[in-house]
Coordinates of C-alpha atoms and ligand atoms in Angstrom, one line a residue:
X1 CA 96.1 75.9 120.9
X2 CA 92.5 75.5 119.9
X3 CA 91.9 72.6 116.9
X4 CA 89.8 74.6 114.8
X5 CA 87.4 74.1 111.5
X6 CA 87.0 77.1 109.6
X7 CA 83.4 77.3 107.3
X8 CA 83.2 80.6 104.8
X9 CA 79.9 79.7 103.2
X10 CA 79.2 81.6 99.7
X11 CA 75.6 83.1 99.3
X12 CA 74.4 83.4 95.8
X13 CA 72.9 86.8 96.3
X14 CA 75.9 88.3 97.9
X15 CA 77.2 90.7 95.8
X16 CA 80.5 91.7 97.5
X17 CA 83.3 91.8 95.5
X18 CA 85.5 90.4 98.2
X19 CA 85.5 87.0 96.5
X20 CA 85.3 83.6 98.4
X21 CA 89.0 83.1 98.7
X22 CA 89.9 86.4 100.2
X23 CA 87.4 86.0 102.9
X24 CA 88.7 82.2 103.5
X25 CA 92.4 83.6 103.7
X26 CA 91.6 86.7 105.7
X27 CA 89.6 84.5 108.2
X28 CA 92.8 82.1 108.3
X29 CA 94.5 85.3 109.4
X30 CA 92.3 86.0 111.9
X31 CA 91.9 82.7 113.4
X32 CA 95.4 82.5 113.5
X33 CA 95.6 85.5 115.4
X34 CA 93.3 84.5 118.1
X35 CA 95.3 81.3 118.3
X36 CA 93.4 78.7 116.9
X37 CA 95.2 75.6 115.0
X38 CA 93.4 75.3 111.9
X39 CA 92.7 71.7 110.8
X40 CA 90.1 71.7 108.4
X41 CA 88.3 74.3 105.8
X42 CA 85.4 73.7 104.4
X43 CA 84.5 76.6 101.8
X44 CA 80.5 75.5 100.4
X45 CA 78.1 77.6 98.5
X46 CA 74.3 77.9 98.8
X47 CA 71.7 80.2 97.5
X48 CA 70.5 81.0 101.0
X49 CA 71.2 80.2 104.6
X50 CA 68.3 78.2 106.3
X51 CA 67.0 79.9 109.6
X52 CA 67.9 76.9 111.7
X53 CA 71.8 75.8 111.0
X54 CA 72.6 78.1 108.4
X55 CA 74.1 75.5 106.2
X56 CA 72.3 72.3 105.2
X57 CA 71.6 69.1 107.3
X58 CA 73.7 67.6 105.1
X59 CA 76.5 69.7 105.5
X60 CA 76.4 69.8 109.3
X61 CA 76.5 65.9 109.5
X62 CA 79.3 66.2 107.4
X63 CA 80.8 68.6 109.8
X64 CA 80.6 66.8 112.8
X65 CA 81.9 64.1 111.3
X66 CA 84.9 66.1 110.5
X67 CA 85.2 67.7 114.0
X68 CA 85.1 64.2 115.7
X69 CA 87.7 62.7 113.2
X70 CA 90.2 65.9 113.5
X71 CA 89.5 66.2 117.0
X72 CA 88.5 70.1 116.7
X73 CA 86.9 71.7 119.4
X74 CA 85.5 74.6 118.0
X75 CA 84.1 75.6 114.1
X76 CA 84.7 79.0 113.4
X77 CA 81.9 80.5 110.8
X78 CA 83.2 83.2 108.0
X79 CA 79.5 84.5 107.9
X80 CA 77.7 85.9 110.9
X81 CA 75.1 83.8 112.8
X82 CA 71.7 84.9 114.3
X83 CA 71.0 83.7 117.9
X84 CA 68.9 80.7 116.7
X85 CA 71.6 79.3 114.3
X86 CA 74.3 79.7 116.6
X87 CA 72.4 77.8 119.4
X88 CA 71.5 75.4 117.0
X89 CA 74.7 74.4 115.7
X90 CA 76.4 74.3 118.9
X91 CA 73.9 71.4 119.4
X92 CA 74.1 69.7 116.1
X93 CA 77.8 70.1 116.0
X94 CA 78.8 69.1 119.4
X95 CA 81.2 71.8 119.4
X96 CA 81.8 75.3 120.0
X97 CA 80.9 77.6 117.6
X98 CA 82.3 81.1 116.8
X99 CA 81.6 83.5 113.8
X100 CA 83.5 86.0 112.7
X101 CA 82.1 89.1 114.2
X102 CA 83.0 87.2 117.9
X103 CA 86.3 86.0 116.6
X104 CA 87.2 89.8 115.7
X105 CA 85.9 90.6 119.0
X106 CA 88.1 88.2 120.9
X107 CA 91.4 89.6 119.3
X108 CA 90.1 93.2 120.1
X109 CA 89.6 92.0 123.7
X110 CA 92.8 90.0 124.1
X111 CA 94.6 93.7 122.3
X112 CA 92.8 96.1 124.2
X113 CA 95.3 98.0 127.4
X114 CA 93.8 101.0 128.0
X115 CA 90.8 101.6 130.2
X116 CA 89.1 103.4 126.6
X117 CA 90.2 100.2 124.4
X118 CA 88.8 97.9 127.0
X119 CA 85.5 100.1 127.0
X120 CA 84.9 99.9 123.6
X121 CA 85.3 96.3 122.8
X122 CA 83.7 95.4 126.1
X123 CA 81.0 97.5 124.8
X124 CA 81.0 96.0 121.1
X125 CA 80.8 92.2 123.2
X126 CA 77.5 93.0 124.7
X127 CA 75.9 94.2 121.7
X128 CA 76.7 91.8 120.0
X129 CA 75.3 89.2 122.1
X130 CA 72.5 91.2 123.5
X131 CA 69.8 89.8 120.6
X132 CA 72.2 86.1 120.8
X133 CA 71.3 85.8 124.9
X134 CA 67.8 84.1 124.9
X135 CA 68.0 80.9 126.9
X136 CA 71.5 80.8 126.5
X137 CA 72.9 81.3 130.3
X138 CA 73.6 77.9 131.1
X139 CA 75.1 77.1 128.2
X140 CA 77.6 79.5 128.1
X141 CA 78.7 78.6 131.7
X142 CA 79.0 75.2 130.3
X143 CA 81.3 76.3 127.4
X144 CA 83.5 78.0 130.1
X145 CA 87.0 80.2 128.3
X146 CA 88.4 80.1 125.0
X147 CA 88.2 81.8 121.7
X148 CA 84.9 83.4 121.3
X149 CA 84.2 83.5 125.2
X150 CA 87.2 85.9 126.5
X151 CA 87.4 89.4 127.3
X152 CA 86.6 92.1 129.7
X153 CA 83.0 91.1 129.3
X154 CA 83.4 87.4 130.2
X155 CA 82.1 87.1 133.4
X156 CA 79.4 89.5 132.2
X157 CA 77.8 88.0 129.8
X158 CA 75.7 85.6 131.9
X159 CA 74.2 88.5 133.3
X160 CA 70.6 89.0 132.2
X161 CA 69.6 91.3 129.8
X162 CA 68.8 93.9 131.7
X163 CA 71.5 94.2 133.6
X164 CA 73.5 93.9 130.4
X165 CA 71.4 96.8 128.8
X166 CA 72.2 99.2 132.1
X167 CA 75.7 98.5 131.6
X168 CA 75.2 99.2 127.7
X169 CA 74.0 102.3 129.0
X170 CA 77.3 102.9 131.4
X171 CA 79.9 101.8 129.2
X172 CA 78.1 104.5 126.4
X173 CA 78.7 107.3 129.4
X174 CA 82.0 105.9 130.5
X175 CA 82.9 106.4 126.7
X176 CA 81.9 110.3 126.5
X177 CA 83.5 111.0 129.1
X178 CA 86.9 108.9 128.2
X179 CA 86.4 111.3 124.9
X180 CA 86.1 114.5 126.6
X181 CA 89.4 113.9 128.9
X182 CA 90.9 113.1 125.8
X183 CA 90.1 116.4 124.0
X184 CA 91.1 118.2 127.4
X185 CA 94.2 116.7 127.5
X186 CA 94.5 118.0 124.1
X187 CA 93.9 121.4 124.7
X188 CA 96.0 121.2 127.9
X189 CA 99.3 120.4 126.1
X190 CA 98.2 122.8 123.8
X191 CA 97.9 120.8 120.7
X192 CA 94.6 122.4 119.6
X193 CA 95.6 124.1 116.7
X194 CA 97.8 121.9 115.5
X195 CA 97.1 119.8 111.8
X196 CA 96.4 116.6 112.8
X197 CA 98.0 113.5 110.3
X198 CA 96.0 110.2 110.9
X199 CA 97.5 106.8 109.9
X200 CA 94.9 104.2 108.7
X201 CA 95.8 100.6 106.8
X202 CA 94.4 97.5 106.4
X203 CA 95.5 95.1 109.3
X204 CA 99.5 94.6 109.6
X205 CA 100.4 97.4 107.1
X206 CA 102.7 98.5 109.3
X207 CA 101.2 102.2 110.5
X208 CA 102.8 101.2 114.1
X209 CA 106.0 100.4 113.0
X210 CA 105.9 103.5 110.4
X211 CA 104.6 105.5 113.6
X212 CA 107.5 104.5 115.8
X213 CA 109.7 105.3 113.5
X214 CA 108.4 108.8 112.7
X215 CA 107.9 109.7 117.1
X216 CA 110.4 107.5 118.9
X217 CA 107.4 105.8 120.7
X218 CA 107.4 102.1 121.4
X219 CA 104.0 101.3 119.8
X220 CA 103.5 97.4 119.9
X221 CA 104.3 96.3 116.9
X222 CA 103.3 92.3 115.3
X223 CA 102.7 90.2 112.6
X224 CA 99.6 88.9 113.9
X225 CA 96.4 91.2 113.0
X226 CA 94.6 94.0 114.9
X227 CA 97.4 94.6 117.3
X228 CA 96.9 98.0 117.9
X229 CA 93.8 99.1 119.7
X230 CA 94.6 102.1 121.6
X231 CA 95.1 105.1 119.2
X232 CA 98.2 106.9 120.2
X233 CA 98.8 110.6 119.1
X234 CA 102.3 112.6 119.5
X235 CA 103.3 116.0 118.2
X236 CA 106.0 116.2 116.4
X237 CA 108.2 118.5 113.7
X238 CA 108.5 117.8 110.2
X239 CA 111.8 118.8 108.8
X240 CA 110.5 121.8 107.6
X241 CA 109.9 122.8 111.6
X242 CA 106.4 122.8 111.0
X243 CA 104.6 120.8 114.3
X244 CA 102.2 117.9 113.8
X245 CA 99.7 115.8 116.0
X246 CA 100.4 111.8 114.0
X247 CA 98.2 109.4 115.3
X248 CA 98.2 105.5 114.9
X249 CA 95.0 103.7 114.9
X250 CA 93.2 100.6 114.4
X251 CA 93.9 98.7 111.3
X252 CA 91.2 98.0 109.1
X253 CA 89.6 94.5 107.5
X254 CA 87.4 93.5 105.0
X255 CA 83.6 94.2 106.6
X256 CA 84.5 95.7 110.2
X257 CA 81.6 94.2 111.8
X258 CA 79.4 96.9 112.6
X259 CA 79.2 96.8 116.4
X260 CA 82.6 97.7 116.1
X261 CA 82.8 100.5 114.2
X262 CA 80.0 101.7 116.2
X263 CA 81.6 101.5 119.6
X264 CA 85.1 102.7 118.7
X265 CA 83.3 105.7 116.6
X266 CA 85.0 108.0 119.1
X267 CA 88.5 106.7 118.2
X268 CA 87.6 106.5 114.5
X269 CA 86.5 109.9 115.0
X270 CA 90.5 111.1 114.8
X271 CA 90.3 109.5 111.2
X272 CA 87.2 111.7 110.3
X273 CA 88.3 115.1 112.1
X274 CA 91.7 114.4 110.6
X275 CA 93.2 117.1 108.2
X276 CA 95.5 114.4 106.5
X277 CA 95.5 111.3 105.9
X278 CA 98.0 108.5 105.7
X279 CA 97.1 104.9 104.0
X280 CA 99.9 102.9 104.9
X281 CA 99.7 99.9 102.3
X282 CA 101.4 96.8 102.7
X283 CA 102.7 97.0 98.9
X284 CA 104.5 93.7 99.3
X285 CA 101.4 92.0 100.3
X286 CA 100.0 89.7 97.1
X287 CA 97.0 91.0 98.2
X288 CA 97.3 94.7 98.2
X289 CA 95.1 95.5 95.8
X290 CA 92.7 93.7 98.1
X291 CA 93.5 95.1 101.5
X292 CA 93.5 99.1 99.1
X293 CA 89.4 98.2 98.1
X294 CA 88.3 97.2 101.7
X295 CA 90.2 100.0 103.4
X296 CA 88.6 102.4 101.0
X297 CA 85.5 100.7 101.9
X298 CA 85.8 101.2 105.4
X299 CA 86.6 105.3 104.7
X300 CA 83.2 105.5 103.0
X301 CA 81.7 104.0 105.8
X302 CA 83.2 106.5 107.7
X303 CA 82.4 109.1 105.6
X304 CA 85.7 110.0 105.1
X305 CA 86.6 108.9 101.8
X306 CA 87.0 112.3 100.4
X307 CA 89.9 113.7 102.7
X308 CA 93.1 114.4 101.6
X309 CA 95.0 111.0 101.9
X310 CA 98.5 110.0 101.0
X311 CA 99.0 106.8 100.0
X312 CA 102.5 105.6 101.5
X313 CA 103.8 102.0 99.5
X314 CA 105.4 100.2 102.5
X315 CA 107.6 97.2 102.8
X316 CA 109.4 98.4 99.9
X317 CA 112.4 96.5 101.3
X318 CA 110.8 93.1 100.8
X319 CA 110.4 94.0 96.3
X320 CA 112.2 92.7 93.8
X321 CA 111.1 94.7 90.9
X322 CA 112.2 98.3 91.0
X323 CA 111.2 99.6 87.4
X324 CA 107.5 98.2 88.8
X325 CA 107.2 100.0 91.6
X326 CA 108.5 103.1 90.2
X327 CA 105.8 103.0 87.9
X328 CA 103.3 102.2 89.8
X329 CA 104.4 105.5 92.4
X330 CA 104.4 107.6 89.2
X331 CA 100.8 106.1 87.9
X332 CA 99.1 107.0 91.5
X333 CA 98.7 110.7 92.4
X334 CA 100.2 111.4 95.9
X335 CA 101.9 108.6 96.8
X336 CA 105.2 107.9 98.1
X337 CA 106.8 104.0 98.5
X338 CA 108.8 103.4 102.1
X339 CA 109.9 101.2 104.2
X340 CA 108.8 101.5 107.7
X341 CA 111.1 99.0 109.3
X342 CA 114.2 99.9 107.3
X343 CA 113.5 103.7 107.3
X344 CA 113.6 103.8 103.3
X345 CA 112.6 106.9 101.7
X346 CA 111.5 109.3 104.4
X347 CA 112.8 112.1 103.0
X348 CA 110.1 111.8 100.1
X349 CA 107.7 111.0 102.6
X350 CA 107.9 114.2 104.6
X351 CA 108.1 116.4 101.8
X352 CA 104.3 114.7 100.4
X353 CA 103.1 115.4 103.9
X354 CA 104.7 118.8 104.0
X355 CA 103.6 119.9 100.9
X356 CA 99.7 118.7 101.5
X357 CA 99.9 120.1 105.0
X358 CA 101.5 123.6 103.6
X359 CA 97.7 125.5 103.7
X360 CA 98.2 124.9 107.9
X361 CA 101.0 126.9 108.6
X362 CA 102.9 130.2 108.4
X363 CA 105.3 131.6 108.9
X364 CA 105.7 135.2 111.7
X365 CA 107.3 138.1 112.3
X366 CA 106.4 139.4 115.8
X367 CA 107.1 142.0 118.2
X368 CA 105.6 141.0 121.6
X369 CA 105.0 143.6 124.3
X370 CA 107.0 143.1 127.8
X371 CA 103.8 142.6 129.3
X372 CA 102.9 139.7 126.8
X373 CA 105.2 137.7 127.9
X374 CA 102.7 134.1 127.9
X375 CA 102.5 134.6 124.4
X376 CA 106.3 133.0 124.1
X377 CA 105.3 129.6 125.9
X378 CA 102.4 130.0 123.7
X379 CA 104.6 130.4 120.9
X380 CA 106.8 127.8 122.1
X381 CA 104.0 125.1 122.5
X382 CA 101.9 125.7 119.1
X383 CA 104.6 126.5 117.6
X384 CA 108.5 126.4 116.2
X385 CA 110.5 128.8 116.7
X386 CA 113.1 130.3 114.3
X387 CA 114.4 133.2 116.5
X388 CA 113.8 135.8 119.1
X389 CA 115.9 138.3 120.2
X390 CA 114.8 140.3 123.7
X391 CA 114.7 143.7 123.0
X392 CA 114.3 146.9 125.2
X393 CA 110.7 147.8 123.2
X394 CA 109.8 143.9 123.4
X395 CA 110.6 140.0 122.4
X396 CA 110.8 139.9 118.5
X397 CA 110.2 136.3 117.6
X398 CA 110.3 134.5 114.1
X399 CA 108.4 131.2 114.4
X400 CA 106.5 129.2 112.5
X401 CA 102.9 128.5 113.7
X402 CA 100.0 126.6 112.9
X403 CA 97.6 129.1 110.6
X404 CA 94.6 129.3 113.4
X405 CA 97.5 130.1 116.2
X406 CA 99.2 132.6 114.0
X407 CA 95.7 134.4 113.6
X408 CA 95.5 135.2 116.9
X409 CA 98.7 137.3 117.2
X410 CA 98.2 139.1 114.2
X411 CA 97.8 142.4 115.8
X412 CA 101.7 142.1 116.9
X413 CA 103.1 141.3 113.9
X414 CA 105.7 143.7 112.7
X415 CA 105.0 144.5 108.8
X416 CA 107.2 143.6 106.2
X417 CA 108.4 146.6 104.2
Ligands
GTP1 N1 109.9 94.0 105.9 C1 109.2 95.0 106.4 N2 108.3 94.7 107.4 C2 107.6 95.7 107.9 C3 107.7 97.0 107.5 N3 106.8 97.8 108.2 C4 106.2 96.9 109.1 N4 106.7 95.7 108.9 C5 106.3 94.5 109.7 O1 104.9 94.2 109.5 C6 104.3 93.7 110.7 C7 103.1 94.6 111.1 O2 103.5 95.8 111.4 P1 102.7 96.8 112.4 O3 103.4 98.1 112.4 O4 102.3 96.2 113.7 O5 101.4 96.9 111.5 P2 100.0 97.8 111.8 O6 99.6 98.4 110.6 O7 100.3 98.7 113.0 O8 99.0 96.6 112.3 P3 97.7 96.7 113.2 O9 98.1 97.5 114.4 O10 97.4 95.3 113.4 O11 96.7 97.4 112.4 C8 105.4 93.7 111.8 O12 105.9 92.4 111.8 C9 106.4 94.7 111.2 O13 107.7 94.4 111.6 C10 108.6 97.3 106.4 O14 108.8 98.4 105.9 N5 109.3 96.2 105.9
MG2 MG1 99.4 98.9 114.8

């Protein structure tokens, strides 16, 4: 473990609502995560960083006084530092110096499996520290692993810019073309049609566990943050034998740095093309109200603040107060309280996500000709089906189908009289 410092300095003109002690608990969180032993936090305000240090000259003496006395190794900064102040810190400090963007970065790297997730954060690690490189090279040798340093791009960053900005250029292509297999796939299995129901949360809601649950699939599940990277979709049937594509994704945090959001765009892409959504809250969680505001913050980033979301209360298992929470799920339109872990409350679940997803399905009647006989896989992949009889003058199937896949076989439909 890593002795650490942590440093959330306030600005005067900031005028985030995320107040000074959420940031200094969520960036406990984090640094927890990454496996840093927190000795020390210093929370300061000032009316505006200086170009140099960021803080004062004061402060940083005071600093590396505290460093040297608790042994730390590294200061971990809530605010993000430009090139200049990071270099110069390092120096004044004596220590290694991480802010948060690169401490978010480091958990994505050390949580990234697949060859996409690895991409994208690999990608986010050398934009961020493209502007961050001048002079720096020998430096960073000299600071060697560690928080802050690891990741598929280790090795890469004391590569010169250039090289760095062809591979910028690379890992963009590698991306597009991650993306396209991923939509062929797609149309492969034959999941095109089909609604798609995207979880998103705030960090450690528990959209893996409540995905598990929901598929059978093994999704890691932890308490630490961001421990899912790689979005995972799987089609499944809600009880009313309608089929779904449910996909788990990234959790969410107060001010995703930007580099991130803009080299995982293609998985947060599912979120945006999604027809429903899912906002897994963890309703136990002191700060839910919190961890509601910044995930809705994120969506508008996203531009996706205006789909249709339900809002599922998890953890339910872990409250006291019943009459509250019953209120609470009667005060706020679509919503539904669960437990993920302890499968509480499914039934209610389904039946919200049936009822919002009802516009994407229908139900058939068809008479298929002998010589249509790929129509039944077809029927059998997009679709569930109810019965079929084989008859002399053709298959008669009952199924129920996604709307755009039922649209296409209207011309066998047998009409109701
Ligand atoms: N008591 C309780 N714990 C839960 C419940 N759902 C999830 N958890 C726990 O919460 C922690 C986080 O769960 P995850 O499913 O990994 O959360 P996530 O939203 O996927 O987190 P990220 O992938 O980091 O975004 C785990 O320790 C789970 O066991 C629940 O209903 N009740
Ligand atoms: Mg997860």
């Amino acid at each position: 473990m890593e002795k650490a410092i942590l440093v959330t300095v306030k600005l005067e003109h900031d005028k985030s609502t995320w107040d000074v002690v959420e940031r200094e608990h969520e960036l406990k969180e984090l640094a927890k995560t990454a496996g840093a032993e927190i000795v020390a936090e210093d929370v300061s305000h000032r009316d505006m960083p200086t170009p140099d240090l960021y803080i004062g000259k004061g402060k940083a003496e005071e600093l590396t006084f505290q460093a040297a006395i608790k042994r730390a190794g590294l200061v971990i900064f809530n605010n993000d530092l430009s090139g200049t102040q990071h270099r110069n810190l390092e120096k004044e400090l004596n220590v290694k110096v991480v802010d948060r963007t690169q401490l978010i970065l480091d958990i994505f790297a050390r949580h990234a499996k697949t060859l996409e997730g690895k991409t994208q954060v690999e990608l986010a690690q050398l934009e961020y520290s493209l502007p961050r490189l001048a002079g720096r090279g020998a430096e960073l040798s000299r600071l060697g692993g560690g928080i802050g340093t690891r990741g598929p791009g280790e090795q890469k960053l004391e590569v010169d810019r250039r090289r760095i900005r062809d591979r910028i250029i690379r890992l963009k292509q590698d991306l597009k073309s991650l993306e396209f297999r991923r939509s062929t796939t797609r149309v492969k299995r034959g999941e095109f049609s089909l609604p798609t129901v995207v979880f998103v949360g705030y960090t450690s809601a528990g959209k893996s566990t409540l995905f598990n649950a929901l598929t059978g699939s093994q999704q890691q599940v932890s308490s630490g943050l961001f421990t899912t990277l790689d979005p995972l979709t799987r089609a499944v049937f809600l009880p009313n034998k309608q089929k779904v594509l449910l996909a788990d994704t990234v959790g969410f945090i107060s001010q995703l740095p930007h580099h991130l959001v803009e080299s995982f765009k293609a998985t947060l892409e599912e979120v945006v093309k999604a027809d429903l959504l899912v906002h897994v809250l963890d309703i136990s969680s002191p700060k839910a109200r919190e961890h509601f505001d910044a995930v809705c913050t994120v969506l508008t980033d996203l531009g996706a603040e205006k789909k249709t979301t339900v809002l599922a209360f998890n953890k339910i298992d872990l409250l006291e107060d019943e009459e509250k929470l019953k209120r609470l799920v009667k005060d706020t339109p679509d919503s539904v309280a669960i437990s993920a872990l302890k499968h509480l409350n499914f039934d209610a679940f389904f039946q919200k996500i049936e009822d919002k997803l009802s516009g994407y399905s229908s139900e058939i009647d068809l008479l298929l000709p002998l010589d249509k006989m790929e129509l039944v896989d077809f029927i059998y992949r997009e679709g569930k089906v109810k019965e079929i009889d084989y008859t002399n003058s053709g298959v008669r199937m009952k199924a129920i189908l996604p709307v755009i896949a039922a649209k296409k076989l209207k011309e066998y439909a047998v009409s109701k009289k």
